Short mmCIF file of C-alpha atoms and ligand atoms in Angstrom, two decimals:
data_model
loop_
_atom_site.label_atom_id
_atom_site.label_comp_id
_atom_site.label_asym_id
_atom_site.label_seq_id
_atom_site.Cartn_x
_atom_site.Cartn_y
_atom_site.Cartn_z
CA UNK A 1496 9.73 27.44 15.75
CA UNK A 1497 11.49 27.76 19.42
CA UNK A 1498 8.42 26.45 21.26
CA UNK A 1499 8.11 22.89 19.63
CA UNK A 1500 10.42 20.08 20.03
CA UNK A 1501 13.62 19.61 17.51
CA UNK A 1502 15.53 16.37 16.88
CA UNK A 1503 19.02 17.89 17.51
CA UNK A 1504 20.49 15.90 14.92
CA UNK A 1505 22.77 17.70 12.00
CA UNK A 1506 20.56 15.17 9.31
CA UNK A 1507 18.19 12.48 10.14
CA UNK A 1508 18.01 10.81 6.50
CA UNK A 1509 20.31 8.11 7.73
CA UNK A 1510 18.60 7.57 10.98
CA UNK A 1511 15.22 7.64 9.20
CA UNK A 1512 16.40 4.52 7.20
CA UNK A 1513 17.64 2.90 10.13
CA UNK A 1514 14.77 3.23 12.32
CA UNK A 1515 12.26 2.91 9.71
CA UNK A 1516 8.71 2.76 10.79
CA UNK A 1517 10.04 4.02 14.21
CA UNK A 1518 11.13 6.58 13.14
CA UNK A 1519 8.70 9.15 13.75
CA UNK A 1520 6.96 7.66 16.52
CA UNK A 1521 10.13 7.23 18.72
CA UNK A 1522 10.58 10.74 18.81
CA UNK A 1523 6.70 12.08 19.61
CA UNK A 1524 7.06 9.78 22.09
CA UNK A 1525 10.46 10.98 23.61
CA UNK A 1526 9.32 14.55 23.41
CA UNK A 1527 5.25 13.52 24.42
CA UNK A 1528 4.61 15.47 21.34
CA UNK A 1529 2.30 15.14 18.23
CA UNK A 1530 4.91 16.84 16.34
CA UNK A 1531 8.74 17.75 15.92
CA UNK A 1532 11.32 19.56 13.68
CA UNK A 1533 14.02 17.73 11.65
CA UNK A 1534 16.41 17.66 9.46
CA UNK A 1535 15.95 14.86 6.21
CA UNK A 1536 17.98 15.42 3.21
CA UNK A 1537 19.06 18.75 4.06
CA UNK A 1538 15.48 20.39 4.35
CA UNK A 1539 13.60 21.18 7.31
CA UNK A 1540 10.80 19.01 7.98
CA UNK A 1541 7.96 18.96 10.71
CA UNK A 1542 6.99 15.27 11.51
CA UNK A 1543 3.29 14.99 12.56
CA UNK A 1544 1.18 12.44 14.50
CA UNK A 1545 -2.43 10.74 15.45
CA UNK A 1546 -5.58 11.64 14.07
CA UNK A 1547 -5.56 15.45 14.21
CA UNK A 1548 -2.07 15.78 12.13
CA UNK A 1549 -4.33 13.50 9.97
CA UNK A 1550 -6.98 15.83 10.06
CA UNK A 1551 -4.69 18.80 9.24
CA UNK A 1552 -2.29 16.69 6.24
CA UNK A 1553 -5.42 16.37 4.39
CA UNK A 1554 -6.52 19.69 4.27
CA UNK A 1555 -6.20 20.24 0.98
CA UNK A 1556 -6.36 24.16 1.45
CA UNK A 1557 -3.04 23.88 3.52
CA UNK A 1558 -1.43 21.56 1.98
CA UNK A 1559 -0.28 20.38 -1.62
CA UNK A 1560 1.85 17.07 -2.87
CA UNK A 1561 3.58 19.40 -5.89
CA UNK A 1562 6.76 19.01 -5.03
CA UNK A 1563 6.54 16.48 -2.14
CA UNK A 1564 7.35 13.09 -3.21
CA UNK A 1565 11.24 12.49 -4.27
CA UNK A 1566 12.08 12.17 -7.79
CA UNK A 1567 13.95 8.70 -6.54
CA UNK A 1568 10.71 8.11 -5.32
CA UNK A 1569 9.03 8.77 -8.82
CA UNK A 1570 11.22 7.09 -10.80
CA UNK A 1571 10.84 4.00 -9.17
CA UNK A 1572 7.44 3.73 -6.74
CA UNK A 1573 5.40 6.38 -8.12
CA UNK A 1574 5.98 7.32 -11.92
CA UNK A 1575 7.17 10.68 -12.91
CA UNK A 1576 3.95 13.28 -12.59
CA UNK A 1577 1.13 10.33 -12.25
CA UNK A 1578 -1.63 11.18 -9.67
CA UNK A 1579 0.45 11.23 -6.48
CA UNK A 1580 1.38 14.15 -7.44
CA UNK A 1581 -1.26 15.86 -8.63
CA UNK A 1582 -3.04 18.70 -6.73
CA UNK A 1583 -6.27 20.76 -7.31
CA UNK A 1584 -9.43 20.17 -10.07
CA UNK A 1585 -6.36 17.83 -12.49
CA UNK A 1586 -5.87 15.79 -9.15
CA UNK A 1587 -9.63 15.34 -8.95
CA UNK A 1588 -10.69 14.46 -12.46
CA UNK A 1589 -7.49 12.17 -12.64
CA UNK A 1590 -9.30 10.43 -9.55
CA UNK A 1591 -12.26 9.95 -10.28
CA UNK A 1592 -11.45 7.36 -12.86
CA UNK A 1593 -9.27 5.77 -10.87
CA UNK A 1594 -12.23 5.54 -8.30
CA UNK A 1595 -14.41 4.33 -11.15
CA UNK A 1596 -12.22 1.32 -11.58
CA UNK A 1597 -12.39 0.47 -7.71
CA UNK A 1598 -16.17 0.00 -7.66
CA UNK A 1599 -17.60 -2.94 -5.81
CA UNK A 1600 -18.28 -4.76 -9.35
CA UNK A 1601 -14.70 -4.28 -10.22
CA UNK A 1602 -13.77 -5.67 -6.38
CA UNK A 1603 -15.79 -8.92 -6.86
CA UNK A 1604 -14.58 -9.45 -10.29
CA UNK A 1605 -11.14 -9.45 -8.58
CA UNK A 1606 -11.71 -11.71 -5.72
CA UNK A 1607 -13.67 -14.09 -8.06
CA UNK A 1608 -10.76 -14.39 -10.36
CA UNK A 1609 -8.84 -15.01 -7.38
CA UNK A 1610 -10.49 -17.65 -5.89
CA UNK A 1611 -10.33 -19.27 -9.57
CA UNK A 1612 -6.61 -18.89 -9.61
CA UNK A 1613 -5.80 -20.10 -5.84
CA UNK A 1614 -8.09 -23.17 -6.59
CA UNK A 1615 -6.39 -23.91 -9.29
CA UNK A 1616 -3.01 -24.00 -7.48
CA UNK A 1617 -4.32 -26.56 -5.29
CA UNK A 1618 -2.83 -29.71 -7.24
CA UNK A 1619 0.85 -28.00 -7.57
CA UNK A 1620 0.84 -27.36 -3.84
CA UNK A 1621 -0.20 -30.95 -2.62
CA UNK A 1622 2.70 -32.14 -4.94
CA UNK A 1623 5.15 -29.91 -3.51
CA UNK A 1624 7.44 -30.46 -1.29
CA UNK A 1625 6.98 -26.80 0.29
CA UNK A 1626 5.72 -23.50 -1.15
CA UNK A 1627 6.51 -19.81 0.12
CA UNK A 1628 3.39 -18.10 0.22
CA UNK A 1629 5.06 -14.34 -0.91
CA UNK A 1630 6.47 -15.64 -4.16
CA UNK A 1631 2.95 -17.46 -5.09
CA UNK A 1632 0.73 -14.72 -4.08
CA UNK A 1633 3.38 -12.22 -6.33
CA UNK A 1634 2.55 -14.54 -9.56
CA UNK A 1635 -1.41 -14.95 -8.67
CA UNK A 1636 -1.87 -11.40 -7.94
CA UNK A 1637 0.12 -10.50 -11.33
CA UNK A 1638 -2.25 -12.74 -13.51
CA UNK A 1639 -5.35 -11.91 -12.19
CA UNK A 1640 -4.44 -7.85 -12.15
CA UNK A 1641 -3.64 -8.51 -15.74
CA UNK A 1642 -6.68 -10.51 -16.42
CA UNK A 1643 -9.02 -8.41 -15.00
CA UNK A 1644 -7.28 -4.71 -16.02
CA UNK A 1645 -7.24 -6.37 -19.94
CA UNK A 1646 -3.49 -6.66 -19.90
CA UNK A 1647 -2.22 -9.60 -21.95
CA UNK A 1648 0.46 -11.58 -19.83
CA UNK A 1649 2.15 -14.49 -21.34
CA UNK A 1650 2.79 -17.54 -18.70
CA UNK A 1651 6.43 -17.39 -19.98
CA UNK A 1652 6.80 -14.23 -18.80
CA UNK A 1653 4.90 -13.93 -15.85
CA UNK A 1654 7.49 -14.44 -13.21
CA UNK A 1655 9.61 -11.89 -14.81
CA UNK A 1656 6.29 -9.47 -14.58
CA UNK A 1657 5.67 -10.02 -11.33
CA UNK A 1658 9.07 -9.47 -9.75
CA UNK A 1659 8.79 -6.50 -11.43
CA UNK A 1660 5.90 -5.16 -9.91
CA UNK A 1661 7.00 -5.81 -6.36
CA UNK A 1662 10.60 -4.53 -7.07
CA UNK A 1663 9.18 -0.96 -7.73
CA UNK A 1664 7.25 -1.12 -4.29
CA UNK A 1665 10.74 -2.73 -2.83
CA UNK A 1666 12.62 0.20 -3.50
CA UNK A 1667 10.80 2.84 -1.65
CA UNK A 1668 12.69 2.55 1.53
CA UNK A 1669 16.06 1.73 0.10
CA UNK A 1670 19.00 3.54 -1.12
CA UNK A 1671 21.47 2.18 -3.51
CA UNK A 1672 20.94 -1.49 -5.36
CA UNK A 1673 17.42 -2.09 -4.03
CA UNK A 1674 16.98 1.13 -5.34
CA UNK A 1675 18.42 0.86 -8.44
CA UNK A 1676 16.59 -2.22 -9.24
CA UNK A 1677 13.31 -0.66 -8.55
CA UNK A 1678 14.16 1.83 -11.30
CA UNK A 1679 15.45 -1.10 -14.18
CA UNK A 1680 11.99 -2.73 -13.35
CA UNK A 1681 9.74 0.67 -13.76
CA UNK A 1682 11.55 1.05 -17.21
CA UNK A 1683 10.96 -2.97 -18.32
CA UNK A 1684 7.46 -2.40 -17.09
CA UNK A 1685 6.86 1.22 -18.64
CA UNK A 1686 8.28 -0.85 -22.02
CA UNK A 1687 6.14 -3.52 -22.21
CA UNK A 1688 2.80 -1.68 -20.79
CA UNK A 1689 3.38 1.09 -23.76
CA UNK A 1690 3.64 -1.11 -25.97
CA UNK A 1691 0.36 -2.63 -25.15
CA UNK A 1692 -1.08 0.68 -24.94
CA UNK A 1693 0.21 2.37 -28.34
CA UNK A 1694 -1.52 -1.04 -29.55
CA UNK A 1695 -4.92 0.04 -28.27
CA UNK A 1696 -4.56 3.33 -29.19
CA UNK A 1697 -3.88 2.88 -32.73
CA UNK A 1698 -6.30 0.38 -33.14
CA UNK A 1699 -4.00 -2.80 -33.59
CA UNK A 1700 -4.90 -4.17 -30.21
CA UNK A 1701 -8.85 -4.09 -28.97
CA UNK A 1702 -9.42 -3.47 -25.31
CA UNK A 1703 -12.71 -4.12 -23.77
CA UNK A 1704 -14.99 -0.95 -23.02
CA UNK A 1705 -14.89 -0.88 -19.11
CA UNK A 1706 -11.84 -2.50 -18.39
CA UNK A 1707 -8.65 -0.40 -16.49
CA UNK A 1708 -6.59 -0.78 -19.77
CA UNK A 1709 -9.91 0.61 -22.26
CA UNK A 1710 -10.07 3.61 -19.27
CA UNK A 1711 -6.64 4.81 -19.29
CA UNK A 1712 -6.27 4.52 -23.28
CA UNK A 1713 -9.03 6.62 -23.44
CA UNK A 1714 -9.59 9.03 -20.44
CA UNK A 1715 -9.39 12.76 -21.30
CA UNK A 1716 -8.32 15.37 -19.42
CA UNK A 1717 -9.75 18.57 -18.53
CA UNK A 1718 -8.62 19.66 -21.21
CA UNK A 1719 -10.26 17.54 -23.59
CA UNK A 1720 -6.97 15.56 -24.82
CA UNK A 1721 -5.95 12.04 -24.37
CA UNK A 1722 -3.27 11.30 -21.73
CA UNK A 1723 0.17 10.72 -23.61
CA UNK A 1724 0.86 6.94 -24.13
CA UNK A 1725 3.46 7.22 -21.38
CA UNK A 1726 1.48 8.96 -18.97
CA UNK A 1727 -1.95 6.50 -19.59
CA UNK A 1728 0.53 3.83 -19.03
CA UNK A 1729 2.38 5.16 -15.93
CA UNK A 1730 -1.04 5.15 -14.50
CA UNK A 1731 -1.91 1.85 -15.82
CA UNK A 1732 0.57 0.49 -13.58
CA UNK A 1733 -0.20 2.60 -10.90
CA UNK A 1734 -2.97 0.27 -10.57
CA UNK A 1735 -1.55 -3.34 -11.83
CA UNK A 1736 1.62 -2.53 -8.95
CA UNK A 1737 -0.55 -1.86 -5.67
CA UNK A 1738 -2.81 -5.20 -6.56
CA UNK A 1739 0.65 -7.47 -6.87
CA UNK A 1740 1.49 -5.18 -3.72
CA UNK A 1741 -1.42 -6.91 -1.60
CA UNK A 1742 0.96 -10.07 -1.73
CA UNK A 1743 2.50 -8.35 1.26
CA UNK A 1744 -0.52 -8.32 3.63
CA UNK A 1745 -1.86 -11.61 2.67
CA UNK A 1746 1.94 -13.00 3.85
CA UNK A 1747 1.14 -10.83 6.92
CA UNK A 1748 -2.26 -12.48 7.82
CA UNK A 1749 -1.50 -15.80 7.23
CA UNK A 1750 1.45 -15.02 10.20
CA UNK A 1751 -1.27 -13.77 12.26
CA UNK A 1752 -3.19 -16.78 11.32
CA UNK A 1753 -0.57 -18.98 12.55
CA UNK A 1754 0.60 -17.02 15.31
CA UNK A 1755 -3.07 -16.43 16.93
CA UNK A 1756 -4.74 -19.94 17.42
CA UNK A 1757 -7.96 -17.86 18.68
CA UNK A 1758 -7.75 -15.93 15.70
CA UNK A 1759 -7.67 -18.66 13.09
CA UNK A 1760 -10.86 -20.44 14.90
CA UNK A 1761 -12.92 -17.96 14.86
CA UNK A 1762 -12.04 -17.21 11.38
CA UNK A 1763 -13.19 -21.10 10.63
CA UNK A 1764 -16.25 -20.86 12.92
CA UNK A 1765 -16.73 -17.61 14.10
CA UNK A 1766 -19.43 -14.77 12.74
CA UNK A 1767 -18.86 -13.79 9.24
CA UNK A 1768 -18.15 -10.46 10.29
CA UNK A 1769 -14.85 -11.82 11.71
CA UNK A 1770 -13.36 -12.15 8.49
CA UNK A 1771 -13.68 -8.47 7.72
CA UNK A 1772 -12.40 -7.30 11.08
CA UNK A 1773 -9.39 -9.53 10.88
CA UNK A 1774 -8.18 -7.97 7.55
CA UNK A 1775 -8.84 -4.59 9.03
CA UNK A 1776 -6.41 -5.64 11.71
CA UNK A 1777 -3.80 -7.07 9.36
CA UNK A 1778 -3.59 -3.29 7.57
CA UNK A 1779 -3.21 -1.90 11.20
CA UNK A 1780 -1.00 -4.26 13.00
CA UNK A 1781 1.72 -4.74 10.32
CA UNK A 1782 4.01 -2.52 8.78
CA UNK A 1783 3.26 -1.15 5.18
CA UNK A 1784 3.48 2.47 4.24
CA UNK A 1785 5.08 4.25 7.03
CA UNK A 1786 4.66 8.08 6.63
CA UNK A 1787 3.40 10.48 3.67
CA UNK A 1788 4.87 13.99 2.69
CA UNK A 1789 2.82 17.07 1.50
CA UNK A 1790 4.40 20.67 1.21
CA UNK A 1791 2.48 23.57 2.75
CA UNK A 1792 0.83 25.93 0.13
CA UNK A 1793 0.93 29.05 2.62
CA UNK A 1794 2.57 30.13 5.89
CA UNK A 1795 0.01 29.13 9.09
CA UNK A 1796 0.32 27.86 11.99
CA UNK A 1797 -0.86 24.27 14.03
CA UNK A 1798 -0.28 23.44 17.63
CA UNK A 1799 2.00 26.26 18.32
CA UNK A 1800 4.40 25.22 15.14
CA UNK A 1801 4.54 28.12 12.90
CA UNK A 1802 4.47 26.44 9.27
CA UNK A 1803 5.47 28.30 6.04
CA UNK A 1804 5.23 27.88 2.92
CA UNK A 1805 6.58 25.29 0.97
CA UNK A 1806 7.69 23.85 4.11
CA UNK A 1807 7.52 19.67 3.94
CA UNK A 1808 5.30 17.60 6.52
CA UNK A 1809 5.71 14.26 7.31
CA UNK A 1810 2.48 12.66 8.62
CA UNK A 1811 2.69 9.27 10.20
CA UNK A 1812 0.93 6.83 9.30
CA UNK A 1813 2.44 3.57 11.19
CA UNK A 1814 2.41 5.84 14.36
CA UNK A 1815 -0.91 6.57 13.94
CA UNK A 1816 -2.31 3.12 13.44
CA UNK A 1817 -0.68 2.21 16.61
CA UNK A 1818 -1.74 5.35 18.67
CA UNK A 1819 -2.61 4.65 22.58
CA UNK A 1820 -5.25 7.58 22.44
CA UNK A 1821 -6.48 5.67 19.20
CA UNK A 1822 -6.56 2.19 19.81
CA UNK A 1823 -6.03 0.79 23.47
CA UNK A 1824 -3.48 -2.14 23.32
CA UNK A 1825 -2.21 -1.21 19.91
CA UNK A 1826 0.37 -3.27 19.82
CA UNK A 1827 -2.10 -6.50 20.58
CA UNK A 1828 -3.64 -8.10 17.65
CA UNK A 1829 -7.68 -8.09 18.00
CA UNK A 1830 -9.72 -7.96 15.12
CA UNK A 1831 -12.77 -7.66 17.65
CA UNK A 1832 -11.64 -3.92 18.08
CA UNK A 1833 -12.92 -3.09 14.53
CA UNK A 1834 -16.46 -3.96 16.37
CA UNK A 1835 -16.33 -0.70 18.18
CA UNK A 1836 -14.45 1.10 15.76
CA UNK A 1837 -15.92 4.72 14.50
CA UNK A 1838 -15.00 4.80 11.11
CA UNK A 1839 -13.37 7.21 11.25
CA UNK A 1840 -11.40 9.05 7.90
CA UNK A 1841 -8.50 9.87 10.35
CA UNK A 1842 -7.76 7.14 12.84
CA UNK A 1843 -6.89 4.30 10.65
CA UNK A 1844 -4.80 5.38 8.18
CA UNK A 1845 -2.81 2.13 6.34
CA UNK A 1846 -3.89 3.50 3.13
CA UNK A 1847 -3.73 6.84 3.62
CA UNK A 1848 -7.07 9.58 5.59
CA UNK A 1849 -9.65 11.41 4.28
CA UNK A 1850 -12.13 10.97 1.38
CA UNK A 1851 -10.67 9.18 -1.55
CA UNK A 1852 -12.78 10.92 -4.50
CA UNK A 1853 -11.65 14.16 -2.50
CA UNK A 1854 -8.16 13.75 -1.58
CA UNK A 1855 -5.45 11.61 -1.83
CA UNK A 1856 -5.81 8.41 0.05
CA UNK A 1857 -5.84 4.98 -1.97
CA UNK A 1858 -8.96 4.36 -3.87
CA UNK A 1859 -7.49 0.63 -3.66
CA UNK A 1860 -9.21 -0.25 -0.53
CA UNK A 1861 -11.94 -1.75 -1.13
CA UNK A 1862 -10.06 -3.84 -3.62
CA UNK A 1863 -7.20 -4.78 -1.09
CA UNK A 1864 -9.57 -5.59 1.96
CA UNK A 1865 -11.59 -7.51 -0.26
CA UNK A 1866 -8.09 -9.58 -1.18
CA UNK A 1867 -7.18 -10.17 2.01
CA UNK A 1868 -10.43 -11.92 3.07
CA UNK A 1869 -10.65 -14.39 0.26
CA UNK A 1870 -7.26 -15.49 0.28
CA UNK A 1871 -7.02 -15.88 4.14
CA UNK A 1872 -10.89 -17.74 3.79
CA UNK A 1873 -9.12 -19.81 1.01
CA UNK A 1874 -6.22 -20.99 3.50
CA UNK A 1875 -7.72 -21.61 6.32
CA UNK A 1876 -11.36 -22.55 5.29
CA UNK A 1877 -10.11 -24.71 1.66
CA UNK A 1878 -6.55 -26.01 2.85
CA UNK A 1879 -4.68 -27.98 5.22
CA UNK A 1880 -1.35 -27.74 6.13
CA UNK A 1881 1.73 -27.68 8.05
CA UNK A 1882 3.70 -24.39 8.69
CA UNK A 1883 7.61 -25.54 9.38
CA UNK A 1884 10.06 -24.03 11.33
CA UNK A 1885 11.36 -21.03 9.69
CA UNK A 1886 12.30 -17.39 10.04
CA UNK A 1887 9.14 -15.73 10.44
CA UNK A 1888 10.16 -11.86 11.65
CA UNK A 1889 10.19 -8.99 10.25
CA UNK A 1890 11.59 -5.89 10.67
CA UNK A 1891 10.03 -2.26 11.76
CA UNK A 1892 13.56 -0.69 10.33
CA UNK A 1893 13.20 -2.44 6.62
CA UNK A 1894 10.89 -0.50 4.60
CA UNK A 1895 8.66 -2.13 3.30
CA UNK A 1896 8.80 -5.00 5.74
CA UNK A 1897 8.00 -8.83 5.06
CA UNK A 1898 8.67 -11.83 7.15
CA UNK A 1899 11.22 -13.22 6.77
CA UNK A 1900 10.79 -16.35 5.21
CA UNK A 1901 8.03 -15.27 3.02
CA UNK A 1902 5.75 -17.90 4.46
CA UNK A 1903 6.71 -21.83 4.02
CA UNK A 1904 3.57 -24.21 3.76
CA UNK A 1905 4.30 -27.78 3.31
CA UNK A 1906 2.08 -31.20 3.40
CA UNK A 1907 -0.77 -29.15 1.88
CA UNK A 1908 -4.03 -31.06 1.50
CA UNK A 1909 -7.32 -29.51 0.11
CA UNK A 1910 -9.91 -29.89 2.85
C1 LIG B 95 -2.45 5.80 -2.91
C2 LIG B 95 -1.34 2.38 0.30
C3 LIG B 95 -3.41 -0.96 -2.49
C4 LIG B 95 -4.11 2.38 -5.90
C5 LIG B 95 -2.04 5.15 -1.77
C6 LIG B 95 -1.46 5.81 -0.63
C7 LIG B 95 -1.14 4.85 0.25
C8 LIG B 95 -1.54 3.59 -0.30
C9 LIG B 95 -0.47 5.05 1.60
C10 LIG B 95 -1.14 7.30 -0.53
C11 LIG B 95 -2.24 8.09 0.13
C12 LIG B 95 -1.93 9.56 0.09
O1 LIG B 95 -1.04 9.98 -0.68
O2 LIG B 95 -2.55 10.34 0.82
C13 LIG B 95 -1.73 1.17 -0.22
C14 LIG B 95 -1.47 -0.10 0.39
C15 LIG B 95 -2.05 -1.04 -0.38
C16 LIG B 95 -2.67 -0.35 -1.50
C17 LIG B 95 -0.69 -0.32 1.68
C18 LIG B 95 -2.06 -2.52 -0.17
C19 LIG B 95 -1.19 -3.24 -0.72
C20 LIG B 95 -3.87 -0.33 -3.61
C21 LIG B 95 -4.63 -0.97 -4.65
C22 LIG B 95 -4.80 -0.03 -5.63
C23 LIG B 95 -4.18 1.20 -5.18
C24 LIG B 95 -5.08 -2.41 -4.62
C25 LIG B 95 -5.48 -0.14 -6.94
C26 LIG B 95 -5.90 -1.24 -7.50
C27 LIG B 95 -3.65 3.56 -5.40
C28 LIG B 95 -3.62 4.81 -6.17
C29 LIG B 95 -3.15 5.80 -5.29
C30 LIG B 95 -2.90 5.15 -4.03
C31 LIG B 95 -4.02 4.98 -7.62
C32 LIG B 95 -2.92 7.29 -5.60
C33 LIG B 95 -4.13 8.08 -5.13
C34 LIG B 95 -3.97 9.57 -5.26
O3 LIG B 95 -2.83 10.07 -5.29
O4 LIG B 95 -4.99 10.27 -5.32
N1 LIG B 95 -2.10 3.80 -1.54
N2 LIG B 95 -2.45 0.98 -1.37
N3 LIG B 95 -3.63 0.98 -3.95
N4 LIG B 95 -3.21 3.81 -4.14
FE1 LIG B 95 -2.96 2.42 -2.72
#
């Protein structure tokens, strides 16, 4: 590949973690290219950029995710051989029931039992003496993901549960002890969850027909055979985890509330339509996922790089959010840009491109947008209070990122 750019490093896997959601985009914008060569972890890798390397990444003739994602990655974020990586008519039949538990019934269930639950935290909160947002929105995401998927959560061990859940997403841009820990959680969770499952399986515990935990206990394969316990809980998780994951961009927003005076008004007396355009705007401004790996299937070539096969591609998905061609000012926060916005599968990519009941991006967004709205509309539109000084940055080289602080609140008052 002597006509594309190449980072002339020996090994980027230690730059990678210290530039973080940079990363990528510092280069294609050193070398005014939408892609480059590098070295991570020994392997060659081709990073790609903006809404045609979207385009291409999720081509699923070009490209599979056999192979792609880490083990370290598995055994903490993931699960070992769940649906991430899964390719072909398996990836798609596995999919579909994840799609059917992401329906708009399922999303207002959700957001119904959170309003319930963030209501009911009012009288704890206006007898506090502070609250951080992130460690409240970890335990009310964690009961109501339980409540709604079937689970049964104990109160006693909810906090336990819930650091749990966000551990595993904690550890994907860490090596050593973050790391580590994201592991010991995955195995407490994979404990108790197959536990719960073996129950419904052999009859000792009843789920309800319909809910996530029901699904998974009894969704067949192509085959015609029941997922192993282990595997119907791996992807039980894989839906109970991103839910409690949310807690990140509702921490995110309520910054952006704060920060943005003209934002927060027009959330409390603007269109209705605001609402929705601001949460699209939290998953674009802010740092989440920062880039996703698929390994070619056969040797071709895009944009004058000649890929082969087997060969892993990087696609980046921070970069792409905040793409000049894309999205003029992107480092700005306006919601009112998701007025003129296309929809397109390929431009705004926090959550992965494409077609979700065709591909691989998250089936969760409906279910996360839908999140972010009510508990922003719960803050601002149910609550008043005071946001003290505090530590409130975060960091484009921590993956995942998180203010600081986590969000203080004190002198809350229902409205
Ligand atoms: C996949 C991000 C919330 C369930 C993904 C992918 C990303 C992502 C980047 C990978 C896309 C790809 O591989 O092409 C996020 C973010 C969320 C979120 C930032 C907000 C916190 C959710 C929610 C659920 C969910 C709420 C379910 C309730 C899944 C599943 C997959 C997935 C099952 C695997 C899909 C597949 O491999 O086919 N998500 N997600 N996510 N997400 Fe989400």
């Amino acid at each position: 590949n002597r006509n594309i750019p190449h980072d002339k490093n020996l090994d980027n896997s230690l730059t990678l973690l210290q530039e973080g959601y940079l990363f990528i985009k510092n280069r294609t914008e050193k070398y005014q290219s939408d892609l480059f060569e590098a070295r991570l972890l020994g392997e060659k890798v081709l990073c790609i950029s903006g809404e045609e390397a979207a385009k291409v990444f999720y081509d699923d003739s070009l490209f599979q995710r056999k192979g792609a994602a880490p083990k370290r990655i598995q055994k903490s974020l993931f699960g070992e051989n769940a649906i991430q990586s899964m390719d072909g008519e398996a990836h798609i039949h596995r999919k579909l029931l994840f799609m059917s538990l992401m329906t708009p019934p399922h999303q207002k269930r959700l957001t119904k039992l959170a309003i319930q639950e963030w209501e009911a935290l009012i009288p704890k909160w206006e007898g506090a003496k502070h609250v951080v947002l992130f460690d409240e929105a970890k335990k009310l995401l964690t009961r109501i993901a339980c409540k709604w998927a079937g689970v049964p959560l104990k109160e006693s061990e909810l906090e336990e549960r819930a650091e749990d859940f966000y551990a595993m997403v904690d550890a994907f841009g860490a090596a050593g002890p973050r790391h580590w820990k994201g592991r010991r959680a995955r195995s407490r969770t994979e404990e108790w969850v197959k536990s719960i499952m073996e129950g419904v399986r052999n009859g000792t515990y009843s789920a309800e027909k319909g809910s996530a935990l029901y699904e998974m206990a009894f969704h067949k394969e192509l085959n015609g055979r029941q997922l192993d316990v282990q595997m119907a809980s791996v992807e039980l998780i894989n839906v109970l985890r991103p839910i409690v994951a949310t807690a990140t961009f509702i921490v995110f927003a309520a910054v952006a509330v704060h920060e943005y005076p003209e934002v927060k008004q027009q959330l409390q007396s603007g269109p209705p339509e605001y609402l929705e355009m601001f949460a699209q705007e939290v998953r674009r401004y802010y740092p989440f996922g920062p880039f996703l790996g698929a390994r070619a299937r056969k040797n071709f070539t895009w944009k004058e790089a000649e890929i082969t096969e087997g060969m892993l591609v990087l696609l980046d998905m921070y970069g792409t959010n905040h793409d000049e061609r894309l999205w003029s000012s992107p480092n700005e926060f306006r919601p009112e840009r998701f007025k003129d916005w296309d929809g397109s599968l390929f431009d705004f990519i926090p959550q992965g491109g494409g077609d979700p009941a065709k591909g691989h991006r998250c089936p969760g967004e409906g279910i996360t947008v839908e999140i972010i709205k009510t508990s922003i509309n719960f803050l601002v539109n149910f609550l008043n209070y005071n946001v003290p000084v505090q530590n409130l940055n975060f960091s484009l080289s921590r993956m995942p990122s998180l203010p600081e602080s986590g969000f203080v609140m004190d002198n809350i008052r229902k409205k």
